[in-house]
Short mmCIF file of C-alpha atoms and ligand atoms in Angstrom, two decimals:
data_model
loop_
_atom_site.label_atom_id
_atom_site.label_comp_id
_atom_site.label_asym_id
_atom_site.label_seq_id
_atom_site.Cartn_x
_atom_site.Cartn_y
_atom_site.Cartn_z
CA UNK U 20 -17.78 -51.56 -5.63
CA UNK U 21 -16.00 -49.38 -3.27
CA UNK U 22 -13.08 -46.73 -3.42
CA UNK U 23 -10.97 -44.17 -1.43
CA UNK U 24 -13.01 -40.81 -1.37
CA UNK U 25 -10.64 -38.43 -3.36
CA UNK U 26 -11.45 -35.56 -1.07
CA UNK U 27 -10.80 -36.94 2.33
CA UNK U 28 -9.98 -40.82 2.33
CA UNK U 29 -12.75 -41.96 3.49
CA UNK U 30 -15.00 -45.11 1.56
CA UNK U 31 -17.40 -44.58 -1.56
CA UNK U 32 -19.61 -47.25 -2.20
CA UNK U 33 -20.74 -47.20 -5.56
CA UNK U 34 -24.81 -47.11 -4.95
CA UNK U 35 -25.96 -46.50 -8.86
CA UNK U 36 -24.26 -48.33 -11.52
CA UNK U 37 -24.90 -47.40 -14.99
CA UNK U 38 -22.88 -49.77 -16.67
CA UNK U 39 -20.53 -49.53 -19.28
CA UNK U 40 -19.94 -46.04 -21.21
CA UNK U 41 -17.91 -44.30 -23.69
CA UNK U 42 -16.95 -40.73 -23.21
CA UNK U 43 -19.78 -38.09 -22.88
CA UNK U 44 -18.03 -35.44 -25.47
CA UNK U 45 -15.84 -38.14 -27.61
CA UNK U 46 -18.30 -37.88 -30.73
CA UNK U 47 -16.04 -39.81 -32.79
CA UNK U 48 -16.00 -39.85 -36.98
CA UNK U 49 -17.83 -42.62 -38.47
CA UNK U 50 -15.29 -44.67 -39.05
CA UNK U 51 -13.30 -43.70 -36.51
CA UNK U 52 -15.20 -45.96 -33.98
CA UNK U 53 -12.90 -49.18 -33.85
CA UNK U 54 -11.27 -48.50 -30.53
CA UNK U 55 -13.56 -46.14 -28.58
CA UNK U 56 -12.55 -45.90 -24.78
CA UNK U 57 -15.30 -47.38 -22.54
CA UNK U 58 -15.52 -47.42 -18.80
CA UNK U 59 -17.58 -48.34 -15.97
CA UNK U 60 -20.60 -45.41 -15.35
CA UNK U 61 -20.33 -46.53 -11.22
CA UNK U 62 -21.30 -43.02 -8.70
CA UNK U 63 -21.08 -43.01 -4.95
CA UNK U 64 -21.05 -41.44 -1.77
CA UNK U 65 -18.21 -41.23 0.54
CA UNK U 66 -18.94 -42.37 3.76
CA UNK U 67 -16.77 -39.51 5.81
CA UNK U 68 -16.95 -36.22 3.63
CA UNK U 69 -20.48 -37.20 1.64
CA UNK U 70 -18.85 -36.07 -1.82
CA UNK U 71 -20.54 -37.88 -4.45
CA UNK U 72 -18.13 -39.07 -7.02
CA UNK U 73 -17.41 -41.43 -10.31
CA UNK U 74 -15.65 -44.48 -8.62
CA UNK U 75 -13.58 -45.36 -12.54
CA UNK U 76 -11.33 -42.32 -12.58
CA UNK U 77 -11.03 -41.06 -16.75
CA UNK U 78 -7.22 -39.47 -16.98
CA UNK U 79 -8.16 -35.94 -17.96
CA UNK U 80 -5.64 -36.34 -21.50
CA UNK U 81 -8.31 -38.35 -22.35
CA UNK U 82 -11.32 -36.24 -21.72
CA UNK U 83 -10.06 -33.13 -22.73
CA UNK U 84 -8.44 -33.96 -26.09
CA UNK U 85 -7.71 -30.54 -28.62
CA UNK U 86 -11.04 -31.05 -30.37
CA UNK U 87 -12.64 -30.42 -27.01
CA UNK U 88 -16.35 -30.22 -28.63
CA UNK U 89 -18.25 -28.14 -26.07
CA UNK U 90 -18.20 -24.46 -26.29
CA UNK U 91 -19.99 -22.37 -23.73
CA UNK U 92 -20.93 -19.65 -25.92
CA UNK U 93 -23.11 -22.07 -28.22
CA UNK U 94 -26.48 -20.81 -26.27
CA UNK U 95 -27.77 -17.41 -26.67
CA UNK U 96 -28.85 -18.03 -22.56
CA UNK U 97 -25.58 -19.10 -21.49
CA UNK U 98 -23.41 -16.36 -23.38
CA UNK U 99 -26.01 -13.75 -21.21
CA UNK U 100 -25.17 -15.75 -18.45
CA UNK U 101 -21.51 -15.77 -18.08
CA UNK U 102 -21.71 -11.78 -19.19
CA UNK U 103 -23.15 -10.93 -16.53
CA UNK U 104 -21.17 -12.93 -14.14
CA UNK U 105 -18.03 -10.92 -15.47
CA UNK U 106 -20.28 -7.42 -14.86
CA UNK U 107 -20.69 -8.71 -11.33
CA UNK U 108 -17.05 -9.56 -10.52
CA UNK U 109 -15.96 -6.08 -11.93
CA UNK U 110 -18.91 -4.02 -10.36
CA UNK U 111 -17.83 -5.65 -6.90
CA UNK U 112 -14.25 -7.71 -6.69
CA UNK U 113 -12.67 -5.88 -9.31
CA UNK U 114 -12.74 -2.38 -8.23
CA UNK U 115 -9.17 -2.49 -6.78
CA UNK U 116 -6.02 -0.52 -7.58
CA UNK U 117 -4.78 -3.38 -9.81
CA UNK U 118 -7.06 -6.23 -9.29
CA UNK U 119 -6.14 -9.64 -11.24
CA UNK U 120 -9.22 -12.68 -12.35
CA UNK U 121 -7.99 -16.16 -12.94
CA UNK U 122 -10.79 -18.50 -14.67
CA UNK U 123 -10.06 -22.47 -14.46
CA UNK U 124 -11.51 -23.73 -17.51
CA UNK U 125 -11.64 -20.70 -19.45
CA UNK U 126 -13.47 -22.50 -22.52
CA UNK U 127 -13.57 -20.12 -25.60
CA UNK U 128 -13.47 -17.49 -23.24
CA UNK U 129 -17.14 -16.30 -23.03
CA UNK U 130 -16.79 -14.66 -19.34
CA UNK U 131 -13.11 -13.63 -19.45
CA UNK U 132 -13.95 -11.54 -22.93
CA UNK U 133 -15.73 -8.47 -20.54
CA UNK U 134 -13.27 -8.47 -18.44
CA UNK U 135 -10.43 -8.58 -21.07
CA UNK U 136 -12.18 -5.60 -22.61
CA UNK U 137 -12.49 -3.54 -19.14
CA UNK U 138 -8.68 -3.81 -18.86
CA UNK U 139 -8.49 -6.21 -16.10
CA UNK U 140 -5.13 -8.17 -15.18
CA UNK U 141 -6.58 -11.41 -16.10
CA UNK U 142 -5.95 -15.45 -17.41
CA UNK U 143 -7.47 -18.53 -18.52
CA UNK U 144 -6.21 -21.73 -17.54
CA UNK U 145 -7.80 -23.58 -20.65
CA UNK U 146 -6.18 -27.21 -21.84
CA UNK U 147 -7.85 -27.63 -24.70
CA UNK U 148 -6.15 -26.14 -27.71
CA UNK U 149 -9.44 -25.24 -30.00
CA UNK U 150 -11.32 -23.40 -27.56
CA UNK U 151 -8.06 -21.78 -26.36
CA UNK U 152 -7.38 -20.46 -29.65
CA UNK U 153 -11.43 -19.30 -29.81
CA UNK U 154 -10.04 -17.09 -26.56
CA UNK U 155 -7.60 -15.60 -28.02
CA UNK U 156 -9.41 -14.07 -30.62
CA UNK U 157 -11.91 -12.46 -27.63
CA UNK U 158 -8.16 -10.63 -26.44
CA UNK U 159 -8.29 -13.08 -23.60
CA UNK U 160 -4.68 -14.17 -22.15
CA UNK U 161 -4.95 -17.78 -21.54
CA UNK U 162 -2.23 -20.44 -19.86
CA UNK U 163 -2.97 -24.10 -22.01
CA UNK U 164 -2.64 -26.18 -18.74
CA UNK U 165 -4.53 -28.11 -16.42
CA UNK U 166 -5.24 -26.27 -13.02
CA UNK U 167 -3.77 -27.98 -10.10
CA UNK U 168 -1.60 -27.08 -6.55
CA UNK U 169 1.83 -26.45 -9.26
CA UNK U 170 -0.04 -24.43 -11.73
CA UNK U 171 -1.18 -21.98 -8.94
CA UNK U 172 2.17 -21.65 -7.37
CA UNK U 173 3.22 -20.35 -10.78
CA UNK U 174 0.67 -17.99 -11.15
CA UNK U 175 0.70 -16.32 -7.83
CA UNK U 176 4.54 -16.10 -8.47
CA UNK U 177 4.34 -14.45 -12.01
CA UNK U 178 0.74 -12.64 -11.31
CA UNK U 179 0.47 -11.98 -7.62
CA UNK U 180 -2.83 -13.25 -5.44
CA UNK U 181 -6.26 -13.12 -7.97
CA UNK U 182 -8.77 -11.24 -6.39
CA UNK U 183 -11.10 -13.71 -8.08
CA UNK U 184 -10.71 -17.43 -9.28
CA UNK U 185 -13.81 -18.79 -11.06
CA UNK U 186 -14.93 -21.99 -12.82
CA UNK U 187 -17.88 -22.47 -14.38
CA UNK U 188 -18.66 -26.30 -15.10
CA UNK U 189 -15.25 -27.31 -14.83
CA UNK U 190 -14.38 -27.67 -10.66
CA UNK U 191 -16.66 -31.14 -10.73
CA UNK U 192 -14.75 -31.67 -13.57
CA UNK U 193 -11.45 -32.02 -12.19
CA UNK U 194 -10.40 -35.21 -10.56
CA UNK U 195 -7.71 -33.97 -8.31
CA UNK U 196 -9.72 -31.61 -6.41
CA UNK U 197 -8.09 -31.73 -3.30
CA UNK U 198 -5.00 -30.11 -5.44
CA UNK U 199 -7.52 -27.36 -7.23
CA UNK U 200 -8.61 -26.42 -3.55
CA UNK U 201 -5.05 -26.24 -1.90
CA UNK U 202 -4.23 -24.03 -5.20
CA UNK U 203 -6.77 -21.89 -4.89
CA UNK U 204 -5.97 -21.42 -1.09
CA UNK U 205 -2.40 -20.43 -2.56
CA UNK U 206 -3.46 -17.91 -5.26
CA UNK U 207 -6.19 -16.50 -3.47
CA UNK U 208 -5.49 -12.92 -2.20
CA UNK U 209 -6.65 -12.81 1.35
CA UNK U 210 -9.86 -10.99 0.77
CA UNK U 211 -9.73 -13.06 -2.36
CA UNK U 212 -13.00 -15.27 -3.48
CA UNK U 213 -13.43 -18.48 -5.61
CA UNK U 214 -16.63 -18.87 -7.33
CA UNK U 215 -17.73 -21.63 -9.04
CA UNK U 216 -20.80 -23.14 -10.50
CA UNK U 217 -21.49 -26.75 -11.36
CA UNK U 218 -24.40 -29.37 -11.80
CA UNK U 219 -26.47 -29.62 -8.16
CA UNK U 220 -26.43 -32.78 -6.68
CA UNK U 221 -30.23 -31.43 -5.17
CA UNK U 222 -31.39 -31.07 -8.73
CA UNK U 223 -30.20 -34.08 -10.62
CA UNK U 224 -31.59 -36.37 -7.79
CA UNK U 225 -34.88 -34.14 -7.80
CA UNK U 226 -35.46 -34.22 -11.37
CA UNK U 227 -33.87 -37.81 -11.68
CA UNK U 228 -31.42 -36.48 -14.23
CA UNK U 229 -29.19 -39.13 -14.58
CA UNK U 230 -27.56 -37.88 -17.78
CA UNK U 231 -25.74 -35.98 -15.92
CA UNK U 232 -23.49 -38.70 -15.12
CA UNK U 233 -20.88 -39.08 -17.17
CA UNK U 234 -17.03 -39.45 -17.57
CA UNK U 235 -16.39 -35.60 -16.99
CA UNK U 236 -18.06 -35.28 -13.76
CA UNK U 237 -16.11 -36.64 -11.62
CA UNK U 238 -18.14 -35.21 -8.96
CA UNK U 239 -21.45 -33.92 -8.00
CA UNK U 240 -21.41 -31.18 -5.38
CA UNK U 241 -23.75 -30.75 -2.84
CA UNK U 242 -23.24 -27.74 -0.38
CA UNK U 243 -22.64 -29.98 2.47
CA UNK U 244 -19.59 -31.69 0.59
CA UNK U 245 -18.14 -28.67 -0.57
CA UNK U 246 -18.33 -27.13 3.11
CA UNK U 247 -16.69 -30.25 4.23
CA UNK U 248 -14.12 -29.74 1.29
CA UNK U 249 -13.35 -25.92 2.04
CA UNK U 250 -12.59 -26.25 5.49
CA UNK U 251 -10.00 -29.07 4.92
CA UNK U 252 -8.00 -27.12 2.84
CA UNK U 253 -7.92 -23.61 4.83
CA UNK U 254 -10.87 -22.18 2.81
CA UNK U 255 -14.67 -21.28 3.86
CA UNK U 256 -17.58 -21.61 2.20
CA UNK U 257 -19.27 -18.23 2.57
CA UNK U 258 -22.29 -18.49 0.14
CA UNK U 259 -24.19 -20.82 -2.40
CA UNK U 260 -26.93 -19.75 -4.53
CA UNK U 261 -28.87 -22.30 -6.80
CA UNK U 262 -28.80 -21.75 -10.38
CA UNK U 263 -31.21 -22.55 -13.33
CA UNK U 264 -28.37 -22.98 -15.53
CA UNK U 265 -27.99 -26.02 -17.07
CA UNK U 266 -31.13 -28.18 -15.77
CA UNK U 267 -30.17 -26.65 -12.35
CA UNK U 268 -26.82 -25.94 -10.90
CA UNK U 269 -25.34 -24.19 -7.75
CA UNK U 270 -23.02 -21.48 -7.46
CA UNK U 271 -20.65 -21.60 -4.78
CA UNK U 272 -18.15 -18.97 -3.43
CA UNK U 273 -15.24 -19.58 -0.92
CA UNK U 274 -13.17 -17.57 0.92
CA UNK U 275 -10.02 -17.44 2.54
CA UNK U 276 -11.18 -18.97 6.17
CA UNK U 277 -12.74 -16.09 8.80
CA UNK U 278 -11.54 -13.38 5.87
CA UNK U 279 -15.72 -13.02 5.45
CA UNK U 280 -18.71 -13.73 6.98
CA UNK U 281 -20.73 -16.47 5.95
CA UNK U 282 -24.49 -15.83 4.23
CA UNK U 283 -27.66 -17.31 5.95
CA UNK U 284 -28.09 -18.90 2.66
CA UNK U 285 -25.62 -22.15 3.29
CA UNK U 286 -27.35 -22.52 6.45
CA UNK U 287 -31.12 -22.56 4.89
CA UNK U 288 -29.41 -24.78 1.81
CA UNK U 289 -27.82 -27.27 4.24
CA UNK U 290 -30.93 -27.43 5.97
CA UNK U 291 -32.93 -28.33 2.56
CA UNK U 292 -30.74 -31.25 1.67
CA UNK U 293 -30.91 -32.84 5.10
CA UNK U 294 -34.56 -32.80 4.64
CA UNK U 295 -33.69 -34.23 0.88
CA UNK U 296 -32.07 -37.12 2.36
CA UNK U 297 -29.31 -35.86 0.27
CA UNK U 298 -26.31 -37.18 2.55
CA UNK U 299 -27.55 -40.84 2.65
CA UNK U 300 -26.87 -43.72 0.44
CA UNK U 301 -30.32 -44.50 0.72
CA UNK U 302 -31.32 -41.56 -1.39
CA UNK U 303 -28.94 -42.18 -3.99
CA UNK U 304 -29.68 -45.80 -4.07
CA UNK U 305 -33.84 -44.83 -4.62
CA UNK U 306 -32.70 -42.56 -7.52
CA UNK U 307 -30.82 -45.64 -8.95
CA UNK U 308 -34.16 -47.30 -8.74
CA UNK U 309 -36.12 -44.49 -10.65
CA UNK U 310 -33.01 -44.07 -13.24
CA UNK U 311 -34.25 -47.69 -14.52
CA UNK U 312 -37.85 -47.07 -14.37
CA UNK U 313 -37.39 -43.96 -16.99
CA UNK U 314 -34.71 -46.41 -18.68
CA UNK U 315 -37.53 -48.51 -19.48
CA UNK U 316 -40.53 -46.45 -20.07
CA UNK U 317 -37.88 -44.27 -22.57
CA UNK U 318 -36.65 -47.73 -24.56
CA UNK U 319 -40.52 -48.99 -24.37
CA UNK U 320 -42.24 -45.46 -25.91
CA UNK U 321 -39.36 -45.64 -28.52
CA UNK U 322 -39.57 -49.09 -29.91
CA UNK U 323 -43.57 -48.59 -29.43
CA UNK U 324 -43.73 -45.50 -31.59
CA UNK U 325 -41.17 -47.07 -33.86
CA UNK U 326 -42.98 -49.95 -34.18
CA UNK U 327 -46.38 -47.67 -35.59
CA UNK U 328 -44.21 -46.27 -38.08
CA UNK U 329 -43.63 -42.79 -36.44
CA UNK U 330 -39.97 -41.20 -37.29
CA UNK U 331 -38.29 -40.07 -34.20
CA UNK U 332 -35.29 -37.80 -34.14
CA UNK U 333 -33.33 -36.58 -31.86
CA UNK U 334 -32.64 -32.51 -30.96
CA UNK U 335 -29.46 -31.37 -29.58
CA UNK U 336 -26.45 -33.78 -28.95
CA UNK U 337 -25.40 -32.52 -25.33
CA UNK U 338 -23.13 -34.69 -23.55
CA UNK U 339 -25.96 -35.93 -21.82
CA UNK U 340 -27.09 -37.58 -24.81
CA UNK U 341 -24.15 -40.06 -24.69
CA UNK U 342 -25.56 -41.08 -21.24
CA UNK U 343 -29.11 -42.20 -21.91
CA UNK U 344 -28.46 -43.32 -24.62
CA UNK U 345 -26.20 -45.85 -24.43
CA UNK U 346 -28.20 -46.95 -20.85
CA UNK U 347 -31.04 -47.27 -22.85
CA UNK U 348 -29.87 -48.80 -25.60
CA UNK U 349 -31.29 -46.73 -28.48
CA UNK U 350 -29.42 -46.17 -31.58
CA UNK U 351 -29.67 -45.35 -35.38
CA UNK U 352 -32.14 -48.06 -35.96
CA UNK U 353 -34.43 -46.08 -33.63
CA UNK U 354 -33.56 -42.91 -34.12
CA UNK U 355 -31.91 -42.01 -37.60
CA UNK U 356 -30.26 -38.98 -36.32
CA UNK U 357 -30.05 -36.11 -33.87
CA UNK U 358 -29.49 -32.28 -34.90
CA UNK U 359 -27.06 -29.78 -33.32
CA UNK U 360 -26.52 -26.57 -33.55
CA UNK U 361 -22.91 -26.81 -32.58
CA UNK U 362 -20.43 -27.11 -36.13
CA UNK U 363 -17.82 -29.38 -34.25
CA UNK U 364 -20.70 -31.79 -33.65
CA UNK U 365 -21.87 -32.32 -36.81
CA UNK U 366 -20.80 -34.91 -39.42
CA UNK U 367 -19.75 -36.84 -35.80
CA UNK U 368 -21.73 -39.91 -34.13
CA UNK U 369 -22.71 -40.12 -30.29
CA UNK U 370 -20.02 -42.12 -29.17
CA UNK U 371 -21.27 -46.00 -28.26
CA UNK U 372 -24.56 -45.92 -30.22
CA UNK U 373 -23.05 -44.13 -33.38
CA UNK U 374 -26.37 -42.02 -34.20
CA UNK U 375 -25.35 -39.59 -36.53
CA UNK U 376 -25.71 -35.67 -35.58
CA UNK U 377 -26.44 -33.33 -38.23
CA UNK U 378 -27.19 -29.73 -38.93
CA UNK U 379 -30.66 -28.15 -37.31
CA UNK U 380 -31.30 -27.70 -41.18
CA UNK U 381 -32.04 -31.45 -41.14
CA UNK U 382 -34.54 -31.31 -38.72
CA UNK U 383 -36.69 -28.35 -40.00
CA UNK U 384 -36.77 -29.30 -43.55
CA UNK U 385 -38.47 -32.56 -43.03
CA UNK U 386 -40.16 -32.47 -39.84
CA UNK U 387 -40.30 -35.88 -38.36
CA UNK U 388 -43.57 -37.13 -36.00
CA UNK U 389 -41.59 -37.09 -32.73
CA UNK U 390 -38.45 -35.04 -31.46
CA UNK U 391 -36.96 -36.40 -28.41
CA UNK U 392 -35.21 -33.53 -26.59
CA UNK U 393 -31.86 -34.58 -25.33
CA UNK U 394 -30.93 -30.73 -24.65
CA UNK U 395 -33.59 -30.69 -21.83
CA UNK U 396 -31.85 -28.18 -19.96
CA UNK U 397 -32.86 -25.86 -23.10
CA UNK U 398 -36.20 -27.27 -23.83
CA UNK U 399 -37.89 -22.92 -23.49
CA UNK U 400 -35.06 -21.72 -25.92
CA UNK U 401 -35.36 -24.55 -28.41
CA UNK U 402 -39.20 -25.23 -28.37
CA UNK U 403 -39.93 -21.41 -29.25
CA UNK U 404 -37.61 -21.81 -32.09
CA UNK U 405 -39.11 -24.85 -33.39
CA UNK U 406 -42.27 -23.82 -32.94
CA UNK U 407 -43.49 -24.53 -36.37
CA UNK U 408 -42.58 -28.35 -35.74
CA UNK U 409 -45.85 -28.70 -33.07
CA UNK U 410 -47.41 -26.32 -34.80
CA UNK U 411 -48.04 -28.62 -37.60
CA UNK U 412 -48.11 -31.23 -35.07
CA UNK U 413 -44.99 -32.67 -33.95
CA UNK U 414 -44.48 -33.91 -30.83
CA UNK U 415 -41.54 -33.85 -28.48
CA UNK U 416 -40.64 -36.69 -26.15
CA UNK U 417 -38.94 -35.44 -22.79
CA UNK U 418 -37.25 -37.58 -20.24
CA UNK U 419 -36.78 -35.68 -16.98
CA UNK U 420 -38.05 -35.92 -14.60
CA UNK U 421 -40.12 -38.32 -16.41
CA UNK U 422 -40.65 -39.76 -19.62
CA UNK U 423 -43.70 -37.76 -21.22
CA UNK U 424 -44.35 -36.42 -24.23
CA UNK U 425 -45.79 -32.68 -24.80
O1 LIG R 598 -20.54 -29.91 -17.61
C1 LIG R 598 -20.75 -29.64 -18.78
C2 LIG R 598 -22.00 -28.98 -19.18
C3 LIG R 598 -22.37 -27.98 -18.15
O2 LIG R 598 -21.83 -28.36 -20.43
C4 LIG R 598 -19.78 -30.00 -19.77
N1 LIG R 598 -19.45 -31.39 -19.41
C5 LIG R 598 -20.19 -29.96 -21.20
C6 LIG R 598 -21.51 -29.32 -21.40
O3 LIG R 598 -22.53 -30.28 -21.30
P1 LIG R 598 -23.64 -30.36 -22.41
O4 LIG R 598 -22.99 -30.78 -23.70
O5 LIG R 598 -24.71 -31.17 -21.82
O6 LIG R 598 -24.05 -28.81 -22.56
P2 LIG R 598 -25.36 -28.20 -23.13
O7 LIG R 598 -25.16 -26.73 -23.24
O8 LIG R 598 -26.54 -28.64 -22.35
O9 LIG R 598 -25.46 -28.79 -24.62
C7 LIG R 598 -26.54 -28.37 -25.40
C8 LIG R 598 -26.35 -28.95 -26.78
O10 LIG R 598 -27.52 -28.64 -27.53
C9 LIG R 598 -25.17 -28.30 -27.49
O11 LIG R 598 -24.45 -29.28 -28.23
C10 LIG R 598 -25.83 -27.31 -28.43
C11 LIG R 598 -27.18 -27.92 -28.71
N2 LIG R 598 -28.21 -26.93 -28.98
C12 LIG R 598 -28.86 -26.98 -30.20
O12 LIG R 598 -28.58 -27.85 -31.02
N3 LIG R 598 -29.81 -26.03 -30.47
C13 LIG R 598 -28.50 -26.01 -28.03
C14 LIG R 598 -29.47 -25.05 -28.28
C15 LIG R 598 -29.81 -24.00 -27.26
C16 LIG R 598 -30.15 -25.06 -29.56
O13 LIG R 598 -31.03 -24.23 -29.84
ZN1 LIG R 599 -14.68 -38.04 1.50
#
C-alpha cells in the first residue's frame, strides 16, 4: 500500500499493517454496535520528508464527535503536568505588555485554566462540544472549531499575533498538518513560539508500543520529520525535549525562522534517532515483526490462563485498549470486563470487541487472579492504588515492551 505523504508529496509505503479497526475513542453503547466505522490500521514512512503517518485518512467529524470521551484532566499526573506547563509559559512568554496564548485542542481546558486565572488574553480552539463546555466552567474562552490555515487568519485578525500556540496530544492528531503549520506561521507573533507535545516515534518503536496506533494519530513525529516540516512552512524548530508523559512523548517548540537560536538538544536528538535507525523503513518494518510476536504471546498467555480457570480483567480503557485488542483478538469471553476511572467510559464497550468497561468499584470489590494493564503509560499511579490487589496476590499482565506479568 502506498500514498502521497501529506506533509511534502512525497511516497509512504505502508510497512506495518494492523488490519482492520474501529475507532480508538468510539466506545459505543451496547446496542449501539450495528454500524460501527472500521478502517484499515496501515502506518508508513514517507520516502522524502520521513513523517510517519496512517495511510486510511479518518475525516476528523468522525473522530471527534460531541461525546469526545477523553479528558486530560482524568490523571492526577497529567493535571500536574499541564499546570506547570501554563506556570512556564507565563513565568517566560507571557511576561509582555499584553501577551495573548492560543491552545489547539484545548480539551476541558486543564492548561488554559492558570492562565485564564492570571488574566492572560487567551483561547481554546476545542471542537468537541462536552469538553468545551468542561472549559468554560474553568473561565477559559474557547472557539468550537477545528484549527487549520482559515481559523488562524481569523484569530490573528480579531486577537492579534499569540505569543504562544500550544497543543498537547492533538498536532499528530490533525490530518491537515501542512494547514496547522502555515497557520501557526500566520498567528505567530514574530518572537512568537509553538509548543507542542505528542507520542515519540523513538519511544513507541523502543518500547514496541503499537497501541499507539490508532485512528487519531494520524502521525507519529520524530524530530527529524518535524524539522523537515518547520522549515517548509517558514518556521524553525528551535528545541525538543523528550517527555515521560504518556508512555513517552516529545515536546517540540518552533519558532518563527532565524527569530531564535536553535538548542544543542535537536542536534544530540537527531543524532540518537539516526543511530535508532529511526528514518528507515527497515526499522519500522522490524517493529512490525515484534508487534506480532507480543500479538501472540498476549492472545497465547490469555487463552492459557483462561483455560486454568483464572479470571482476567482488564484496568483502564485508554484508547490504546481499542488497538490491541482488536489485533489480538480478545474479547468478553476472555476478559469479562475492563474498569475505568473515567464516567463517560463507563456503561460503554471497547469498540470492535464490545468488552464492557465499568466503574474501578468493580474491580476492587471482587479482585480477580489477573489484571491486564491496558493504561501502561500509568502502570506507577495505578499499581500504588491497587496495591491491595497483589497484596493478596493478584497479578498484573503488562504488554510493553513485552508481554510479562509482575
Ligand atoms: O493522544 C491521545 C492520548 C495522549 O490521550 C488521545 N488520543 C487520547 C488519550 O489517549 P488515552 O485514552 O490512551 O489516554 P490515557 O490517559 O493513557 O488513558 C488512561 C485511561 O485510564 C483513561 O481512560 C483513564 C483510565 N485510568 C483509570 O481508570 N484509573 C487512569 C488512571 C490514572 C487510573 O488510575
Ligand atoms: Zn513527506
Amino acid at each position: 500500500m502506498h500514498n502521497p505523504c501529506r506533509i511534502c508529496g512525497g511516497t509512504v509505503k505502508g510497512s506495518i499493517d494492523l488490519g482492520r479497526h474501529p475507532r480508538g475513542n468510539a466506545f459505543p453503547r451496547p446496542g449501539d454496535t450495528a454500524d460501527e466505522f472500521f478502517y484499515r490500521l496501515v502506518v508508513g514512512m514517507c520516502d522524502v520528508c520521513t513523517m510517519v503517518q496512517l495511510l486510511e485518512d479518518i475525516p476528523q467529524e468522525v473522530r471527534y464527535h460531541d461525546e469526545y470521551p477523553y479528558h486530560a484532566s482524568g490523571s492526577a499526573i497529567h493535571r500536574r503536568h499541564f499546570e506547570e506547563i501554563a506556570q512556564g509559559f507565563l513565568d517566560t512568554e507571557l511576561t509582555g505588555p499584553d501577551p495573548f496564548a492560543v491552545e489547539i485542542g484545548s480539551n476541558d481546558g486543564v492548561m488554559l485554566a492558570r492562565i485564564a486565572r492570571a488574566g492572560v488574553r487567551h483561547l481554546g480552539v476545542e471542537p468537541s462540544r462536552q469538553v468545551a463546555e468542561m472549559s468554560r466552567a474553568k473561565g477559559v474562552r474557547v472557539l468550537p472549531e477545528f484549527f487549520d490555515e482559515g481559523t488562524a487568519e481569523r484569530i490573528r485578525a480579531e486577537h492579534g499575533p499569540a505569543d504562544v500556540m500550544f497543543g498537547a496530544n492533538v498536532i499528530a492528531h490533525i490530518s491537515h498538518l501542512a494547514s496547522v503549520l502555515r497557520g501557526a506561521a500566520l498567528l505567530l507573533a514574530r518572537t512568537g513560539v509553538f509548543v507542542f507535545e505528542e507520542p515519540y516515534l523513538g519511544s513507541v518503536v523502543e518500547k514496541t508500543a503499537f497501541d499507539i496506533l490508532y485512528d487519531e494519530h494520524s502521525f507519529v513525529f520524530s524530530v527529524r520529520a518535524i524539522q523537515a516540516a518547520a522549515e517548509r512552512f517558514g518556521l524553525e524548530l528551535v528545541d525538543a525535549r523528550p517527555m515521560e508523559i504518556h508512555g513517552g512523548s516529545m515536546r517540540y517548540t518552533l519558532a518563527p525562522a532565524g527569530a531564535r537560536p536553535v538548542s544543542p538538544r535537536v542536534g544530540e536528538l537527531l543524532e540518537k534517532e539516526a543511530a535508532q535507525g529511526l528514518g528507515e523503513h527497515a526499522t519500522l518494518e522490524e517493529f512490525a515483526r515484534r508487534a506480532r510476536t507480543v500479538r501472540d504471546d498476549l492472545t497465547a498467555l490469555v487463552r492459557d490462563l483462561h483455560a486454568q480457570g483464572k479470571r482476567i480483567v482488564g484496568y483502564g480503557a485508554p484508547a490504546k485498549i481499542t488497538t490491541v485488542t482488536n489485533y489480538c483478538g480478545i474479547g468478553p469471553d476472555l476478559i469479562p470486563f475492563v474498569c475505568d476511572s473515567t464516567p463517560s467510559k463507563q456503561g460503554r464497550l471497547v469498540a470492535g470487541t464490545h468488552i464492557p468497561v465499568r466503574a474501578p468499584e468493580a474491580f476492587s470489590a471482587d479482585h480477580p487472579d489477573y489484571a491486564l494493564l491496558f493504561a501502561w503509560n500509568h502502570a506507577e499511579e495505578i499499581m500504588a492504588k491497587e496495591r491491595e490487589f497483589a497484596e493478596r496476590g493478584g497479578r498484573w499482565i503488562l504488554y510493553v515492551p513485552d508481554v510479562h506479568i509482575v
